């Protein structure tokens, strides 16, 4: 089978979150099973672009509304990632340093999708499946079926994976001329509540819709930023497939970001060395349990509750733990976290920004990873934490519910709580301190977590089943 993945992110080329991790791993694991999976993404100005060799494979000219543009498709020459990687270069639109966050993101991603379909139309043979990810590529199923010029490829089945339904790519109907000339009778397939809603359109038009965990799919039916009724209506074609982790990148015994690597057998000593390095670099105390948070500092992740919770636990439980936070997001949360540095006495630090190396060192050096997410489609952080022997402290939601069992329950290994409130979180921290004091229990939990299998192998087979049903 030949599958073309269309994504806005792909690790290690460009990553802003979990989507990048998945788009960089799933194709590789599909290829390992003997399929041909390729990835096409926008050509941003990234380090990866300048440090690799590229072949030009296609040049084209197309239009976004009244605006004409040239585009070039380039392919990474060495196949270093384990799959063919194609980048689409559109001068002035895609060649930026960041992936998202520009005023013309609608124009950027719509023209990217048009260029992808123009290019695929010119292929000698066609892919068996086009697999699109999130709203940035979710207009493709519509365009494929209802834009007249894609008649030659309109029968290619499409799969849409939803990594995050909070963001939907809403567009004003005034921009409907961006979509290559289409069958106007089908306007309902673009519309949701009087806007063009690319994610809703993808859900309506794709042959199969997947979410990145089974529990998230259930939650979307009652909480999906306005799409609840649509998820209920389309439930027949939706399936939840849990993400895996890429063990070529996320394995403490071979992780090239770490100074001290460790296997399951050496976990105690290995983690201690990594913790020591973190504590020395970031002025934390080695003797106290180290609780970390890694992620976007936004409401979805429950990040706004963290500053208050830290203050609360310091006050009520004493300074018996360290906290270390890595992330960026809402300015008010960043400010509150920075403010806490004033009261730190070798037990608190924060790094505002994105830092891939530091994230790996934190998974390895921490004792606990906190995830108070209000919404968590799958969550990869807790899976990395498990692999690195770091106990996840998670709110019971979405993928967190599917992957973490409380250590008080049968065969449990993590710490779970119900609400993203200071009270619930502080109680979970108190339980973490209790667990940390019980060295024997902590060690056995660590061994158990590190031996869990959350690799891609199981999930990739489920994707293959989905594709097989469509062709
Ligand atoms: P998201 O909703 O942000 O996609 P996921 O849990 O699916 O959340 O994936 C988050 C990924 O992004 C993980 O690989 C995590 O380590 C990484 N990450 C998030 N924030 C940062 C940061 N500030 N620095 C480095 N890596 C980060």
PDB file of C-alpha atoms in Angstrom, residues 250 255-262 270-279 281-282 290 292 294 324 326 355-367 388 390:
ATOM      1  CA  UNK A 250      12.656   8.080  22.977  1.00  0.00           C
ATOM      2  CA  UNK A 255      18.904   8.744  23.731  1.00  0.00           C
ATOM      3  CA  UNK A 256      21.600  10.931  22.176  1.00  0.00           C
ATOM      4  CA  UNK A 257      20.349  14.019  24.029  1.00  0.00           C
ATOM      5  CA  UNK A 258      21.386  12.484  27.376  1.00  0.00           C
ATOM      6  CA  UNK A 259      24.858  12.644  28.892  1.00  0.00           C
ATOM      7  CA  UNK A 260      24.121   9.537  30.957  1.00  0.00           C
ATOM      8  CA  UNK A 261      22.053   6.862  29.265  1.00  0.00           C
ATOM      9  CA  UNK A 262      20.469   4.012  31.218  1.00  0.00           C
ATOM     10  CA  UNK A 270      21.032   6.295  35.622  1.00  0.00           C
ATOM     11  CA  UNK A 271      18.179   8.491  36.717  1.00  0.00           C
ATOM     12  CA  UNK A 272      20.165   9.746  39.692  1.00  0.00           C
ATOM     13  CA  UNK A 273      22.979  10.955  37.405  1.00  0.00           C
ATOM     14  CA  UNK A 274      20.519  12.732  35.144  1.00  0.00           C
ATOM     15  CA  UNK A 275      18.793  14.283  38.134  1.00  0.00           C
ATOM     16  CA  UNK A 276      22.119  15.463  39.505  1.00  0.00           C
ATOM     17  CA  UNK A 277      22.933  17.176  36.201  1.00  0.00           C
ATOM     18  CA  UNK A 278      19.556  18.940  36.144  1.00  0.00           C
ATOM     19  CA  UNK A 279      19.795  19.968  39.790  1.00  0.00           C
ATOM     20  CA  UNK A 281      22.381  23.287  36.164  1.00  0.00           C
ATOM     21  CA  UNK A 282      19.077  24.660  37.411  1.00  0.00           C
ATOM     22  CA  UNK A 290      11.775  16.441  41.425  1.00  0.00           C
ATOM     23  CA  UNK A 292       8.402  18.569  36.355  1.00  0.00           C
ATOM     24  CA  UNK A 294       6.774  20.028  30.062  1.00  0.00           C
ATOM     25  CA  UNK A 324      10.903  22.516  37.384  1.00  0.00           C
ATOM     26  CA  UNK A 326       9.561  23.886  30.774  1.00  0.00           C
ATOM     27  CA  UNK A 355      14.007  23.244  24.176  1.00  0.00           C
ATOM     28  CA  UNK A 356      14.057  19.712  22.799  1.00  0.00           C
ATOM     29  CA  UNK A 357      17.338  18.734  24.513  1.00  0.00           C
ATOM     30  CA  UNK A 358      16.190  19.967  27.902  1.00  0.00           C
ATOM     31  CA  UNK A 359      12.891  18.092  27.543  1.00  0.00           C
ATOM     32  CA  UNK A 360      14.763  14.783  27.121  1.00  0.00           C
ATOM     33  CA  UNK A 361      16.978  15.562  30.114  1.00  0.00           C
ATOM     34  CA  UNK A 362      13.894  16.316  32.182  1.00  0.00           C
ATOM     35  CA  UNK A 363      12.092  13.075  31.303  1.00  0.00           C
ATOM     36  CA  UNK A 364      15.285  11.282  32.358  1.00  0.00           C
ATOM     37  CA  UNK A 365      16.156  13.269  35.482  1.00  0.00           C
ATOM     38  CA  UNK A 366      12.731  13.858  37.022  1.00  0.00           C
ATOM     39  CA  UNK A 367      10.990  11.664  39.581  1.00  0.00           C
ATOM     40  CA  UNK A 388      12.135   6.972  31.244  1.00  0.00           C
ATOM     41  CA  UNK A 390       9.334   8.932  35.686  1.00  0.00           C
TER      42      UNK A 390
END
